[in-house]
């Protein structure tokens, strides 16, 4: 197996184990075992577990950055919002280990914390830009304070939706159906600002998410 | 020192240490040290740390139950909502160790998880009742789906507000000022459903919270 291939497989297997068992419960020995390679081989590619976490995080960050792009050539519409939310929640799901132990992981690593804060800044700007765009298109009616506060609330609901489901339900873990409900919950943050026609449409769509 | 007094002091000191250092970082030895008593004396009162956590949690639960009472003899108004939110956030602040490591603490203890889920159920009912009351009073305009979804969003924002602040800002911990902003963020979840006159009033109040 070529070195590059091994490196890639270590990152993929680490992500799968982090998601399945929780990052704090996975050691480099678990990862090497799962791959059927020696710990020495693993340490040839990565200094330690934090190094692996940092590389997995870099991929998460690159993907989230892509999903947060707002169309610049035209005003956004509600279809754009649905699509973007699906992309964001899918990215969160693929890297759910991060959200599951967010405070713990970020408090151990100052650099990751700064990077995550940057993503949140970018997401807040993106959400506010979309709301301003919807307001400019006459679809949304909201004051600047309301837009700012709603952008923050979108961030809170999206960031902690997986954990909310864990503590809200008797089931130990969350699944993709919960994720779809998360998208719906974020849309409902926007609903009351909409014109009556779009608001009624959203309420109709809501039936599918209950 | 009478036995009852010692028991009380153990619970008070444990809560203070949990809040200051994070519950996972505090051992029964730390607690005994802080009180200047022997570990044996501590174990005379409580079986282990989980036993202490359970007793601290019972106090939190009793207090939160009191704050979630909705006035039954009349329709609620916005003043009631502000007051109730202050009481809820103050309770969350006084037991902030629980929110800081919520998923971790609840996943270790099935009984606490069930109790916390019950509190969330009760809070969701309380929030929905208040919104329905505001709708009945003609202050709020919202569909049943919007009320249900907004009640859930209020729960997410309130429950994870402290953690959101930890990951959103460069500062390592949150403070009481962040808490006041949390109350504002929850009010802004309700704002867009309000009649124009109440909504404008809330936007004016918002200046104080920025």
XYZ file of C-alpha atoms in Angstrom, chain B residues 69-154:
86
model
C -45.233 27.549 35.984
C -47.547 29.489 33.644
C -50.215 31.766 35.235
C -53.524 29.921 34.927
C -56.014 32.570 36.017
C -55.323 34.966 33.109
C -53.719 35.205 29.655
C -49.952 35.760 29.736
C -48.495 39.054 28.459
C -44.999 39.977 27.282
C -43.976 41.120 30.781
C -44.649 37.572 31.990
C -42.391 36.216 29.231
C -39.493 38.518 30.183
C -39.847 37.655 33.861
C -40.034 33.926 33.232
C -37.022 34.004 30.895
C -34.993 35.843 33.545
C -35.886 33.210 36.137
C -35.055 30.357 33.745
C -31.700 31.827 32.678
C -30.773 32.619 36.307
C -31.469 29.010 37.236
C -29.372 27.834 34.262
C -26.577 30.154 35.374
C -26.613 28.898 38.967
C -26.324 25.303 37.674
C -24.190 26.090 34.629
C -21.918 23.048 35.147
C -24.855 20.950 33.948
C -25.227 22.863 30.670
C -21.476 23.070 30.111
C -21.103 19.247 29.966
C -24.744 18.355 29.322
C -24.407 15.495 26.842
C -21.510 13.989 28.791
C -23.237 14.144 32.195
C -26.566 12.809 30.888
C -24.999 10.002 28.836
C -23.316 8.693 32.016
C -26.560 8.613 33.968
C -29.766 7.188 32.525
C -31.908 8.466 35.403
C -30.697 12.065 35.086
C -31.244 11.847 31.323
C -34.879 10.838 31.855
C -35.353 13.667 34.367
C -33.786 16.219 32.048
C -35.977 15.015 29.150
C -38.983 15.527 31.430
C -37.879 19.111 32.169
C -37.513 19.766 28.423
C -40.999 18.325 27.811
C -42.394 20.574 30.483
C -40.510 23.610 29.126
C -41.793 22.894 25.589
C -45.364 22.719 26.889
C -44.867 25.893 28.906
C -43.405 27.805 25.929
C -46.190 26.599 23.622
C -48.848 27.525 26.229
C -47.436 31.044 26.537
C -47.400 31.460 22.733
C -50.970 30.118 22.492
C -51.990 32.529 25.262
C -50.378 35.457 23.415
C -52.197 34.322 20.259
C -55.506 34.131 22.163
C -54.868 37.669 23.456
C -54.356 38.805 19.848
C -50.736 39.829 20.484
C -49.226 36.981 18.451
C -50.167 35.606 15.024
C -48.892 32.064 14.475
C -50.093 28.703 13.136
C -50.070 25.603 15.400
C -47.019 24.277 13.464
C -45.199 27.582 13.957
C -45.982 27.569 17.679
C -44.736 23.997 18.065
C -41.532 24.651 16.093
C -40.873 27.954 17.885
C -41.273 26.317 21.292
C -38.619 23.753 20.261
C -36.315 26.502 18.992
C -36.703 28.367 22.285
